[in-house]
Amino acid sequence: MAVPDEDDTSKRIPSPVSMKSLAAPVKSAVDKYQLLPEFLKVRGLVKQHLDSFNYFINCEIKKIIHAKDNERIVSDINPKIYLKFLDIYVESPSVEEDHIREPLIPQRCRLSDTTYAAPVKVDIEYTRGNPIQTEIKKGHVIANMPIMLRSRRCVLYGMDDDELARLGECPLDPGGYFIVKGTEKVLMIQEQLSKNRIIIDTDKKGRVSASVTSSTHERKSKTVIVMEKERIYLQLNQFTKLIPIMVIMKAMGMESDQEVVQMVGRDPRYSGLLLPSIQECASERIYTQYQALEFLEKKVVKSRFTNQKVHQGDFYPKCIYVGVMLRRMLEAILNADTIDDKDYVGNKRLELSGQLISLLFEDLFKTMSSAAKKSIDEALTKASRSSSMDISLHLKKDWITHGLERAISTGNWDVKRFKMNRKGMTQVVSRLSFIAALGHMTRIQPQFEKSRKVSGPRALQPSQWGMLCPCDTPEGEACGLVKNLALMTHVTTDEEESPLITLCYSLGVEDMSLLSAEELHSVNSYLVMFNGLILGKHRLPQRFANGMRKLRRAGKIGEFVSVFVNEKQRCVYLASDGGRVCRPLVIADKGVSRIKEHHMKELRDGARVFDDFLREGLIEYLDVNEENNALIALYEGEADSKTTHIEIEPFTILGVCAGLIPYPHHNQSPRNTYQLCRMDTLLYLLVYPQRPLLTTKSIELVGYDKLGAGQNATVAVMSYSGYDIEDAIVMNKSSLDRGFGRCIVMKKVSAVKQAYDRIIMPKMSSGKGGLDSHMQILDTDGIASPGEIVRPLDILINKQSATVSRDQLISHKVLPDSAYKFTPVKHKGTEGETTVVDRVALFTDKDQNMVIKFMIRHTRRPEVGDKFSSRHGQKGVCGTIVQQEDFPFSERGICPDLIMNPHGFPSRMTIGKMIELLGGKAGVSCGRFHYGSAFGEPSGHADRVEVIRYHRVSSPSVYIHGTYLLPKAKTYGLRLGEMERDCLIAYGASMLIFERLMISSDPFKAQVCRKCGLLGYYHHSLKTGFCSMCKSGENVSTMKLPYACKLLFQELQAMNIVPRLQLTEH
Amino acid sequence: MPRLSALDMPDVPKAQLPPHLEQQRTRVSCKSDAPLHTEGIQYSGAYASMGVDNSLRLDSFSKNFRVEVVRLTEDEIEFDMIGIDASLANAFRRILIAELPTMAIEKVLIANNTSVVQDEVLAQRLGLIPIEADPRLFEYVSENDTAHEKNTIVFKLDVRCKKDDGRIKAKSSELKWLPGGSELQMASTNSNPSTNPNAKPKTYTSFNCRQDSLPEFSHKPLRPKYGDITIAVLGAGQAIDLEVHAVKGVGRTHAKWSPVATAWYRMLPEVVLTQEVEDGKAEELVSKCPVNVFDIEDIGEGRKKAVVARPRACTLCRECIREKHWEECVDLRRVRDHFIFTIESTGALPPEVLFTEAVKILEQKCERIIAELS
C-alpha cells in the first residue's frame, strides 16, 4: 500500500506547478525587454531610411563629386579653361521667394503643394576672364534636393514634441519620407541580389553558372561563367559571344595550362572537368597571351571583368578570382548542394533611399556637368565675346532639381549609364492609419516581376528569422515577394574599406599576389574574402575571425562589420558593404549571458543607454551570414555551453504591423497575414478612438497606444437572428447611438483661382429677399466658411471667369460684370449625407495663383453593410442593426455591442482572438491593460511551421488528379475555384463550367448501372459494361464524367457512403 | 381480479407531481455542458393525467405574486418578482429600455464652436447627457408643432477658455436652463422688418410663458442630472457657444431617450448539494467558487462539510461543476418564476417610479388590445 501512496503524493505536488511553469519557457534570469525601447529610442522605427539618407548627404555626395570623372569640367576647346569642384554640402530646407531665402517647414509644403527641398551648394575653383585667372567661389547653388523628413538636414531633426507640434507636425510621425509637390512619397526599400559576390546558380537551361555583378562608382557589369557542352565559357556584355574560359586566362597572362589547373585546385575531378575546355583552347591554336588577345579582338571590346582591381596591368588577381569562380562552379557541378540559394537573405542586399538617391544624383550630376561643358564650349566658339566668361554661370541647377523631383514623384528611376529603368520606386505614404504609414516605411519591394509565378522567392526563408517579418506580406500576386522588416532589423550603410583591409593583413592574411596558384587552395588554409574581393589566405581562419570579432566588440572597427567563416567553401568572408540586414543579439560566453541584472538596473535607472551595451561588448550586431557561425538561444534558460548568443526578445522577429496582433502565435498564420492587409477599413478618423485593452509590447514601442485606431467592443459570440451568416455581425443600435464605431471621413476639394478669375460676394437676389438656396454657406468673401453644412450642389466658391481675351484683361483694369461668366465650384456629394466644411486653406501655388483647398468632413455612423474587423483578420460586414431590447443580455446585465457568429472560429483557427476576448474581459474586470505579446506565454502546438508553409503554398497546386487546373500549363495552372464557379453560374455560362471542369480537364468514360446506380466496369471479354453489384451487364450505360468525380464516388464508397447515380435519357 | 383503470393508481398521489417532474416544471437545471429544461410548459393540460392542473389562474396568480425590494438607492433598484412568467418579466424590461419616455437633447444650435470637437460630435455628446426633468410633465413634439413651454426645454452652453488658462473642461453643469425659451434670433427675420419694430424678435422657440412661472418647475430648476460630465476640452482661446433644445422621446428612436442605463433580470439561482461534501472536498468546493457561494461548517469531531450559504450570489458560471464527478454533488438550478430584477436609472426618474410607469404602459397596451378585440 505504501507504493501507491508515494505515487499519489508525487503526482499531487507538481500539479499546481506544472501547469504553468513547466510548460512555460524558463523565464530568462534577466528581463531584457527594457533593451527594446532603448534600442528604438536610438534607432527609431525608420532609422534605416534616415541612416542611409544621412550617409548620402554627409559622405556619399562628397565621394561623388570627388570621383575622378566628376571632379573637373574641362573645356575641349581651351583646356586651360576648367571648373573644379572643391566641396559640396547640403543645407537645411529653404525656399527662394523674390530672391530671399527663407526656411521651409514640412507642413507648409504639404499644404501648398511644394517640394520640401534644400539647396545643395558647392565650392568651386574655376577660371575666368581674359587673361585666364583662377578664382574660388563658395556656396554656389547647383540643385534643390528633396530632403527626407527627420533626417539630419531636416528642420525637424532633434526637435522635441512641443516644437514639433508648433510646426504642425505630429510628434509620433516617424519621418523617413519626402514631400514632393505636396505629396508625401516614401522610397521603397529595394531588395536585390548581392553585388560583387560570386553566386552559383543554375540557369533556365539547367546549366550551372557562376556569376558576379560588379558594381563600382564608375561601372556596373555582370560576368557569368557558364558550362555548356562540358566546356566552360565566359559571358560578358562586352563580348558578342561566349568566350572559352581558357582563352581568357591566357589573355590575362596565364599561359600555362598547369597553372590554371592548380589555381582551380588539384583535385583530379576538377581537372577532369576542365579538360574539354583546355582541349578546345588548344584546338583553336591559342597558346600565348598575344594570340589570346588577338582572338578576343575579333569578339569586340576590352576585357575588363570582376571587381578585382587591376594594378598596372597586373591581371594576376583577376586570374585568381576567375580561378576561384571556376572552382566554386566545378564544385557545384560535382555536388549540387553547393549551389547558392538566391533567396537566402544573406545573398540579398537592401537598397535604401540614400543609395537610390545617390545613384540618381550622380547621374544627374554628370548630365549637368556635360551640359555645362557643352555650353562652355559653345560660348567659347562664339567669336565675339563681349564680356569675360563666368563658367560658374553655366552650371544650371534645374538639371538636378527637376531630375530628382521627377524621379521621386513618378517613381521612375532611369539611369541610362547603367541601363537602369525601374518603375514604382516611390509610393505615396498611406495615411489611412498610423500603423499603415509605419508599415509602409518598413516595406521591402522585390526586384522580380510580381506576376511571375514562382514559388521559390515567395517561400518563407529560415534565414529571414529575426530580420524580416514572417507574417507581414500581402495576399495575392505579391505574396511573399513584398516583405517587411522585423522590429529590430538594421540595414547597414557602406563603411570605409581600406583600414579594414590593412587590418586584415596585419592580422596575418597572406597577400594573394604573393601566392602561387598552387598555394592558393592548400589544405590547411582558408581564403579571405573582403566584400567579395579576394584578399589572400589565412592559415588559422578561426583565430583570425575571432580576432576580428574581438576588435569589433571592442569598438575598434565598425559594429556592422561581419565576419563569417564558411567551412564548406573554406573561406572567411568579411563584409562591410551597405544594404546587409543585421540585428542585435546578446553575446553569451559558453551559454552565459553577458548582460547581468545590474546592467539592466543601470539601464532602468537611466545610467546606461543602448549604445553602452554595444560599446562594452555585451550586445553585437550579426548579419545573416554571421548568424551561421553563431548558436543563438531563444531564452537564456535554453542556452548551453555551445551557445554564443541569446535573443533579446523573441517577439522581435515580427514586424511593426504584426506586433499589433495579440497572441499571434495562437493563430493560424495566414490569419495574421490577412490582418496586416486589413488596415484598409473605412475608418479614416475615429470619433472615439480607444486604446486596446489587450496591448502588446510592440504596440507600446510603436506608440500605437497613443494614436488609437480602434474601439474595444463588448462581443457576444453566438449565432443570432440569421443575419449573421458568412461572417456578418449583428450590431446593437443603442451602442451605435452612443457613438460606437462613429468615424469621420475627410475629403479634399481644391480649386485654383486663375488670374482672369474673380471671386465675388454672394449677391442677394432681389426676389424673395433671401439668398439663392445653394449660396447659403458662402461667406462674405465668396468662399464657403468652415463649419457650414454643405448639401450636394451647394456652391463652395462663388467664382467668375472672364470671357474676354488676355489682351483686354491687361488693357482694361476693371472689366464690366458682363465680361464675366459664372463658374462656381460646387460640392459633389451624395444626397442624404450630412457633410460639413471642416477647413478652408488659401495659399498661392508656384504660378502665383490663389489655390483654395476645402476639407469636407462627413461623420458617419455604422450602417448595414459596413465592414468591421478584429485584430485577427476576422472581418465581417454588419448584417443587421438590432434594438437593444432585442439583444441578449448576460447574468450581470451586460448587453454586447455586437454579436459575431461562432462559425467564424473553427475554420479560421484564430485561437488568439478567443484568448484576446478573454484577456480583454479580464482587463475590463480588473481595470488594467494586459499584454498579449507574441510568445509571451506558452503556446500549445509545434505545428506552426507547417501552417506557414501552407499559406505560401506554391500556386501550381496539383491535386491528385489535376481537375481544377486550367489546362494552359499544368504546372502553373490556376484553380477555377468555388468562387469562380459561382460567378460563372451566376452569369449563366454553364457550358463554360462544363468545358473547364470536364472537357478540358479530365473526362472519363464510366460505366454506370441504371438499376443500382453504382459504377461498374468495362468487361473486356464480354465487350460491354458490367455491374459487379448486379452481376450483370444488362443495365449498364456509358457516361462521361470528370475523373475526379468518379474518384470522389469511390472514395465515398470506401467510407461506407453509397452515392447512387440516377440516369435519365436526355 | 377487479378491473383497475390505468390512471387509477393508488400509490401515485393525486394532484401532485412526482418530484422530478415538479423540478422540471419549476426549475431550469444547469449542467456543465448546457442548461436543461429551459422552456416552461405552457399547456394547461400538460399534467392532466396526473390530476395536476397546469393552467394559469388569475386568483392563484394574485395570491402567489410577490414583489420584494432588495435594494433601493437613488438610481438603482433591485427587487424580486416572484410568481410571474418570463414573458411578462421580459415585457417590463423591454418597456423600460425602449418605451418609457424621457427628455433628451434633440436640437443643438451652434453659434460658435472653435474647440477641436467637431460640431456633429459635440451634438451627439450633448444628446447623451441625462436631464433631470420629469417627462410626465411634457408633451411629445409632433411634426408640425412649434416648440413651446410644454414640449421643449432650452439650455445654453457658453464656455470660453481664456488665452492663458491652459486647458479647461466644459462640464455638463455649465448647461444653463433658459426658462424663457431660446435666446437665439432667427436669421431670416429681416424679410419685413418695418412692419413691427417693437415686436419681440423671432427666436427658435415660441414660449407662451416662462417655464419657471409654471408651478411644477418653479421650485426646482431643470438641469442635467450630473454636473461632472465632460462635454469637451477647450484649449487656450477656444470657445463654445450654443443652445440646445431637449424634447420628449422614447428609447426606441434613440438610446439617449432610454430612461435606464440598463434594466435586466435573472432567475433566482438555486444551488443544491445532492451529496454531503466533506473535508478536503469541501474546501476544494469553497475555493472553486469565484463568488463565494459555499461556506464551511463544522460538524464536530474535526470534520467539516460544505454548505450553500449564498445561493443568490451564484452567477451560474458553472465553475464548480466543470470538473469530472462534481456534477454528482452539486446541482445548479434556477427558479423559473422568480426573477431578480435590476433597474439602473439614468436619473430622469427614480428607479422605482420607472417600474410603476412601465407597469402603466403595459396596462395601456393591454387595454388597447382589449379595446381592439371587443
PDB file of C-alpha atoms in Angstrom, chain A residues 240-435:
ATOM      1  CA  THR A 240      29.315  39.280 -78.613  1.00  0.00           C
ATOM      2  CA  LYS A 241      29.706  35.590 -77.971  1.00  0.00           C
ATOM      3  CA  LEU A 242      30.649  33.230 -75.231  1.00  0.00           C
ATOM      4  CA  ILE A 243      34.402  33.157 -74.814  1.00  0.00           C
ATOM      5  CA  PRO A 244      36.188  29.949 -73.889  1.00  0.00           C
ATOM      6  CA  ILE A 245      37.495  30.392 -70.397  1.00  0.00           C
ATOM      7  CA  MET A 246      40.982  29.223 -71.218  1.00  0.00           C
ATOM      8  CA  VAL A 247      41.333  31.974 -73.791  1.00  0.00           C
ATOM      9  CA  ILE A 248      40.514  34.496 -71.138  1.00  0.00           C
ATOM     10  CA  MET A 249      43.042  33.012 -68.778  1.00  0.00           C
ATOM     11  CA  LYS A 250      45.678  33.126 -71.425  1.00  0.00           C
ATOM     12  CA  ALA A 251      44.778  36.658 -72.365  1.00  0.00           C
ATOM     13  CA  MET A 252      45.301  37.664 -68.784  1.00  0.00           C
ATOM     14  CA  GLY A 253      48.752  36.244 -68.871  1.00  0.00           C
ATOM     15  CA  MET A 254      48.230  32.783 -67.519  1.00  0.00           C
ATOM     16  CA  GLU A 255      49.710  30.927 -70.426  1.00  0.00           C
ATOM     17  CA  SER A 256      50.442  27.711 -68.672  1.00  0.00           C
ATOM     18  CA  ASP A 257      47.556  25.266 -68.500  1.00  0.00           C
ATOM     19  CA  GLN A 258      49.095  23.729 -65.459  1.00  0.00           C
ATOM     20  CA  GLU A 259      48.857  26.964 -63.564  1.00  0.00           C
ATOM     21  CA  VAL A 260      45.183  27.229 -64.400  1.00  0.00           C
ATOM     22  CA  VAL A 261      44.541  23.747 -63.142  1.00  0.00           C
ATOM     23  CA  GLN A 262      46.491  24.498 -59.990  1.00  0.00           C
ATOM     24  CA  MET A 263      44.508  27.611 -59.462  1.00  0.00           C
ATOM     25  CA  VAL A 264      41.261  25.727 -59.590  1.00  0.00           C
ATOM     26  CA  GLY A 265      42.618  23.047 -57.371  1.00  0.00           C
ATOM     27  CA  ARG A 266      44.488  19.882 -57.873  1.00  0.00           C
ATOM     28  CA  ASP A 267      41.625  17.541 -57.312  1.00  0.00           C
ATOM     29  CA  PRO A 268      41.599  15.244 -60.379  1.00  0.00           C
ATOM     30  CA  ARG A 269      37.863  15.632 -60.677  1.00  0.00           C
ATOM     31  CA  TYR A 270      38.283  19.339 -61.273  1.00  0.00           C
ATOM     32  CA  SER A 271      40.953  18.870 -63.875  1.00  0.00           C
ATOM     33  CA  GLY A 272      38.759  16.269 -65.498  1.00  0.00           C
ATOM     34  CA  LEU A 273      36.035  18.801 -65.887  1.00  0.00           C
ATOM     35  CA  LEU A 274      38.471  21.393 -67.143  1.00  0.00           C
ATOM     36  CA  LEU A 275      39.978  19.134 -69.758  1.00  0.00           C
ATOM     37  CA  PRO A 276      37.456  19.744 -72.563  1.00  0.00           C
ATOM     38  CA  SER A 277      37.940  23.486 -72.185  1.00  0.00           C
ATOM     39  CA  ILE A 278      41.706  23.144 -72.339  1.00  0.00           C
ATOM     40  CA  GLN A 279      41.391  20.978 -75.400  1.00  0.00           C
ATOM     41  CA  GLU A 280      39.136  23.473 -77.100  1.00  0.00           C
ATOM     42  CA  CYS A 281      41.577  26.224 -76.472  1.00  0.00           C
ATOM     43  CA  ALA A 282      44.397  24.142 -77.864  1.00  0.00           C
ATOM     44  CA  SER A 283      42.383  23.289 -80.929  1.00  0.00           C
ATOM     45  CA  GLU A 284      41.935  26.998 -81.575  1.00  0.00           C
ATOM     46  CA  ARG A 285      45.725  27.170 -81.568  1.00  0.00           C
ATOM     47  CA  ILE A 286      45.895  29.744 -78.853  1.00  0.00           C
ATOM     48  CA  TYR A 287      48.931  29.280 -76.730  1.00  0.00           C
ATOM     49  CA  THR A 288      50.200  32.700 -75.819  1.00  0.00           C
ATOM     50  CA  GLN A 289      48.775  35.849 -74.348  1.00  0.00           C
ATOM     51  CA  TYR A 290      49.199  37.648 -77.645  1.00  0.00           C
ATOM     52  CA  GLN A 291      47.274  35.017 -79.560  1.00  0.00           C
ATOM     53  CA  ALA A 292      44.552  35.075 -76.997  1.00  0.00           C
ATOM     54  CA  LEU A 293      44.242  38.837 -77.177  1.00  0.00           C
ATOM     55  CA  GLU A 294      44.078  38.647 -80.938  1.00  0.00           C
ATOM     56  CA  PHE A 295      41.286  36.137 -80.609  1.00  0.00           C
ATOM     57  CA  LEU A 296      39.434  38.396 -78.256  1.00  0.00           C
ATOM     58  CA  GLU A 297      39.948  41.382 -80.516  1.00  0.00           C
ATOM     59  CA  LYS A 298      37.619  39.802 -83.028  1.00  0.00           C
ATOM     60  CA  LYS A 299      34.908  39.387 -80.437  1.00  0.00           C
ATOM     61  CA  VAL A 300      34.984  43.099 -79.724  1.00  0.00           C
ATOM     62  CA  VAL A 301      35.658  45.383 -76.817  1.00  0.00           C
ATOM     63  CA  LYS A 302      38.018  45.281 -73.942  1.00  0.00           C
ATOM     64  CA  SER A 303      38.135  42.544 -71.378  1.00  0.00           C
ATOM     65  CA  ARG A 304      37.579  44.042 -68.021  1.00  0.00           C
ATOM     66  CA  PHE A 305      35.617  41.984 -65.598  1.00  0.00           C
ATOM     67  CA  THR A 306      35.148  41.072 -61.999  1.00  0.00           C
ATOM     68  CA  ASN A 307      35.643  43.565 -59.295  1.00  0.00           C
ATOM     69  CA  GLN A 308      39.237  42.640 -58.556  1.00  0.00           C
ATOM     70  CA  LYS A 309      41.266  45.768 -59.003  1.00  0.00           C
ATOM     71  CA  VAL A 310      43.932  45.821 -61.616  1.00  0.00           C
ATOM     72  CA  HIS A 311      47.139  47.486 -60.647  1.00  0.00           C
ATOM     73  CA  GLN A 312      49.360  48.496 -63.515  1.00  0.00           C
ATOM     74  CA  GLY A 313      48.084  45.875 -65.828  1.00  0.00           C
ATOM     75  CA  ASP A 314      48.646  43.106 -63.369  1.00  0.00           C
ATOM     76  CA  PHE A 315      45.985  40.618 -64.153  1.00  0.00           C
ATOM     77  CA  TYR A 316      47.100  38.114 -61.570  1.00  0.00           C
ATOM     78  CA  PRO A 317      44.397  38.946 -59.018  1.00  0.00           C
ATOM     79  CA  LYS A 318      41.823  38.625 -61.731  1.00  0.00           C
ATOM     80  CA  CYS A 319      43.166  35.257 -62.666  1.00  0.00           C
ATOM     81  CA  ILE A 320      42.850  34.120 -59.120  1.00  0.00           C
ATOM     82  CA  TYR A 321      39.354  35.445 -58.973  1.00  0.00           C
ATOM     83  CA  VAL A 322      38.395  33.567 -62.092  1.00  0.00           C
ATOM     84  CA  GLY A 323      40.086  30.550 -60.635  1.00  0.00           C
ATOM     85  CA  VAL A 324      38.018  30.764 -57.507  1.00  0.00           C
ATOM     86  CA  MET A 325      34.885  31.233 -59.532  1.00  0.00           C
ATOM     87  CA  LEU A 326      35.758  28.198 -61.584  1.00  0.00           C
ATOM     88  CA  ARG A 327      36.455  26.170 -58.523  1.00  0.00           C
ATOM     89  CA  ARG A 328      33.146  27.069 -56.945  1.00  0.00           C
ATOM     90  CA  MET A 329      31.372  26.244 -60.139  1.00  0.00           C
ATOM     91  CA  LEU A 330      33.017  22.917 -60.660  1.00  0.00           C
ATOM     92  CA  GLU A 331      32.269  22.051 -57.076  1.00  0.00           C
ATOM     93  CA  ALA A 332      28.643  22.852 -57.738  1.00  0.00           C
ATOM     94  CA  ILE A 333      28.645  20.594 -60.761  1.00  0.00           C
ATOM     95  CA  LEU A 334      30.044  17.751 -58.724  1.00  0.00           C
ATOM     96  CA  ASN A 335      27.862  18.421 -55.739  1.00  0.00           C
ATOM     97  CA  ALA A 336      24.542  20.127 -56.333  1.00  0.00           C
ATOM     98  CA  ASP A 337      24.256  21.065 -52.648  1.00  0.00           C
ATOM     99  CA  THR A 338      26.811  23.788 -53.020  1.00  0.00           C
ATOM    100  CA  ILE A 339      24.659  25.778 -55.411  1.00  0.00           C
ATOM    101  CA  ASP A 340      23.826  29.075 -53.809  1.00  0.00           C
ATOM    102  CA  ASP A 341      20.310  29.788 -52.780  1.00  0.00           C
ATOM    103  CA  LYS A 342      19.270  33.003 -54.448  1.00  0.00           C
ATOM    104  CA  ASP A 343      16.528  33.522 -51.948  1.00  0.00           C
ATOM    105  CA  TYR A 344      18.846  33.231 -48.988  1.00  0.00           C
ATOM    106  CA  VAL A 345      18.698  36.520 -47.157  1.00  0.00           C
ATOM    107  CA  GLY A 346      22.469  36.567 -46.768  1.00  0.00           C
ATOM    108  CA  ASN A 347      22.745  36.811 -50.532  1.00  0.00           C
ATOM    109  CA  LYS A 348      20.439  39.781 -50.589  1.00  0.00           C
ATOM    110  CA  ARG A 349      21.137  43.450 -50.243  1.00  0.00           C
ATOM    111  CA  LEU A 350      18.568  46.064 -49.464  1.00  0.00           C
ATOM    112  CA  GLU A 351      18.840  49.301 -51.338  1.00  0.00           C
ATOM    113  CA  LEU A 352      17.636  52.198 -49.273  1.00  0.00           C
ATOM    114  CA  SER A 353      16.640  55.694 -50.165  1.00  0.00           C
ATOM    115  CA  GLY A 354      20.146  57.065 -49.699  1.00  0.00           C
ATOM    116  CA  GLN A 355      21.665  54.642 -52.178  1.00  0.00           C
ATOM    117  CA  LEU A 356      18.877  55.155 -54.645  1.00  0.00           C
ATOM    118  CA  ILE A 357      19.056  58.913 -54.463  1.00  0.00           C
ATOM    119  CA  SER A 358      22.808  58.820 -54.752  1.00  0.00           C
ATOM    120  CA  LEU A 359      22.541  56.740 -57.897  1.00  0.00           C
ATOM    121  CA  LEU A 360      20.227  59.260 -59.393  1.00  0.00           C
ATOM    122  CA  PHE A 361      22.150  62.242 -58.126  1.00  0.00           C
ATOM    123  CA  GLU A 362      25.367  61.014 -59.630  1.00  0.00           C
ATOM    124  CA  ASP A 363      23.746  60.516 -62.972  1.00  0.00           C
ATOM    125  CA  LEU A 364      22.128  63.920 -62.890  1.00  0.00           C
ATOM    126  CA  PHE A 365      25.355  65.489 -61.738  1.00  0.00           C
ATOM    127  CA  LYS A 366      27.104  64.020 -64.720  1.00  0.00           C
ATOM    128  CA  THR A 367      24.379  65.235 -67.023  1.00  0.00           C
ATOM    129  CA  MET A 368      24.663  68.675 -65.537  1.00  0.00           C
ATOM    130  CA  SER A 369      28.442  68.672 -65.941  1.00  0.00           C
ATOM    131  CA  SER A 370      28.307  67.620 -69.549  1.00  0.00           C
ATOM    132  CA  ALA A 371      25.614  70.156 -70.256  1.00  0.00           C
ATOM    133  CA  ALA A 372      27.762  72.804 -68.633  1.00  0.00           C
ATOM    134  CA  LYS A 373      30.713  71.695 -70.688  1.00  0.00           C
ATOM    135  CA  LYS A 374      28.717  71.881 -73.865  1.00  0.00           C
ATOM    136  CA  SER A 375      27.506  75.350 -73.141  1.00  0.00           C
ATOM    137  CA  ILE A 376      31.002  76.484 -72.200  1.00  0.00           C
ATOM    138  CA  ASP A 377      32.321  75.154 -75.458  1.00  0.00           C
ATOM    139  CA  GLU A 378      29.538  76.834 -77.333  1.00  0.00           C
ATOM    140  CA  ALA A 379      30.248  80.085 -75.624  1.00  0.00           C
ATOM    141  CA  LEU A 380      33.940  79.765 -76.454  1.00  0.00           C
ATOM    142  CA  THR A 381      33.334  79.116 -80.121  1.00  0.00           C
ATOM    143  CA  LYS A 382      31.328  82.281 -80.444  1.00  0.00           C
ATOM    144  CA  ALA A 383      33.811  84.652 -81.845  1.00  0.00           C
ATOM    145  CA  SER A 384      32.578  87.846 -80.351  1.00  0.00           C
ATOM    146  CA  ARG A 385      32.802  87.652 -76.667  1.00  0.00           C
ATOM    147  CA  SER A 386      31.998  90.953 -75.226  1.00  0.00           C
ATOM    148  CA  SER A 387      32.126  90.078 -71.574  1.00  0.00           C
ATOM    149  CA  SER A 388      34.544  87.885 -69.782  1.00  0.00           C
ATOM    150  CA  MET A 389      33.102  84.456 -69.309  1.00  0.00           C
ATOM    151  CA  ASP A 390      31.974  83.162 -65.950  1.00  0.00           C
ATOM    152  CA  ILE A 391      31.937  79.394 -66.064  1.00  0.00           C
ATOM    153  CA  SER A 392      30.029  79.044 -62.867  1.00  0.00           C
ATOM    154  CA  LEU A 393      27.006  80.509 -64.565  1.00  0.00           C
ATOM    155  CA  HIS A 394      26.898  77.535 -66.879  1.00  0.00           C
ATOM    156  CA  LEU A 395      26.089  75.195 -64.037  1.00  0.00           C
ATOM    157  CA  LYS A 396      22.353  75.005 -64.296  1.00  0.00           C
ATOM    158  CA  LYS A 397      20.663  73.879 -61.176  1.00  0.00           C
ATOM    159  CA  ASP A 398      17.477  72.797 -62.895  1.00  0.00           C
ATOM    160  CA  TRP A 399      19.012  69.564 -64.107  1.00  0.00           C
ATOM    161  CA  ILE A 400      19.381  68.002 -60.718  1.00  0.00           C
ATOM    162  CA  THR A 401      16.417  69.721 -59.112  1.00  0.00           C
ATOM    163  CA  HIS A 402      13.961  68.645 -61.725  1.00  0.00           C
ATOM    164  CA  GLY A 403      15.514  65.263 -62.202  1.00  0.00           C
ATOM    165  CA  LEU A 404      15.224  64.376 -58.531  1.00  0.00           C
ATOM    166  CA  GLU A 405      11.772  65.828 -58.232  1.00  0.00           C
ATOM    167  CA  ARG A 406      10.508  63.989 -61.240  1.00  0.00           C
ATOM    168  CA  ALA A 407      12.002  60.691 -60.188  1.00  0.00           C
ATOM    169  CA  ILE A 408      10.602  60.855 -56.682  1.00  0.00           C
ATOM    170  CA  SER A 409       7.182  61.991 -57.705  1.00  0.00           C
ATOM    171  CA  THR A 410       6.761  59.474 -60.514  1.00  0.00           C
ATOM    172  CA  GLY A 411       8.817  56.674 -59.018  1.00  0.00           C
ATOM    173  CA  ASN A 412      10.653  56.083 -62.284  1.00  0.00           C
ATOM    174  CA  TRP A 413      14.360  55.628 -61.838  1.00  0.00           C
ATOM    175  CA  ASP A 414      16.048  55.984 -65.185  1.00  0.00           C
ATOM    176  CA  VAL A 415      19.789  55.865 -65.190  1.00  0.00           C
ATOM    177  CA  LYS A 416      20.946  55.474 -68.746  1.00  0.00           C
ATOM    178  CA  ARG A 417      24.540  54.710 -67.911  1.00  0.00           C
ATOM    179  CA  PHE A 418      23.585  51.549 -66.115  1.00  0.00           C
ATOM    180  CA  LYS A 419      20.648  50.784 -68.366  1.00  0.00           C
ATOM    181  CA  MET A 420      18.557  51.074 -65.303  1.00  0.00           C
ATOM    182  CA  ASN A 421      14.904  51.676 -65.830  1.00  0.00           C
ATOM    183  CA  ARG A 422      12.936  50.913 -62.762  1.00  0.00           C
ATOM    184  CA  LYS A 423       9.391  51.853 -62.101  1.00  0.00           C
ATOM    185  CA  GLY A 424       7.340  52.205 -58.978  1.00  0.00           C
ATOM    186  CA  MET A 425      10.215  53.038 -56.693  1.00  0.00           C
ATOM    187  CA  THR A 426       8.210  55.512 -54.692  1.00  0.00           C
ATOM    188  CA  GLN A 427       4.780  55.297 -53.246  1.00  0.00           C
ATOM    189  CA  VAL A 428       2.502  57.781 -51.632  1.00  0.00           C
ATOM    190  CA  VAL A 429       2.654  57.308 -47.887  1.00  0.00           C
ATOM    191  CA  SER A 430      -0.581  55.703 -46.903  1.00  0.00           C
ATOM    192  CA  ARG A 431      -2.125  57.794 -44.206  1.00  0.00           C
ATOM    193  CA  LEU A 432      -5.150  55.595 -43.603  1.00  0.00           C
ATOM    194  CA  SER A 433      -3.839  54.836 -40.205  1.00  0.00           C
ATOM    195  CA  PHE A 434      -0.707  55.472 -38.264  1.00  0.00           C
ATOM    196  CA  ILE A 435       0.321  51.900 -38.478  1.00  0.00           C
TER     197      ILE A 435
END
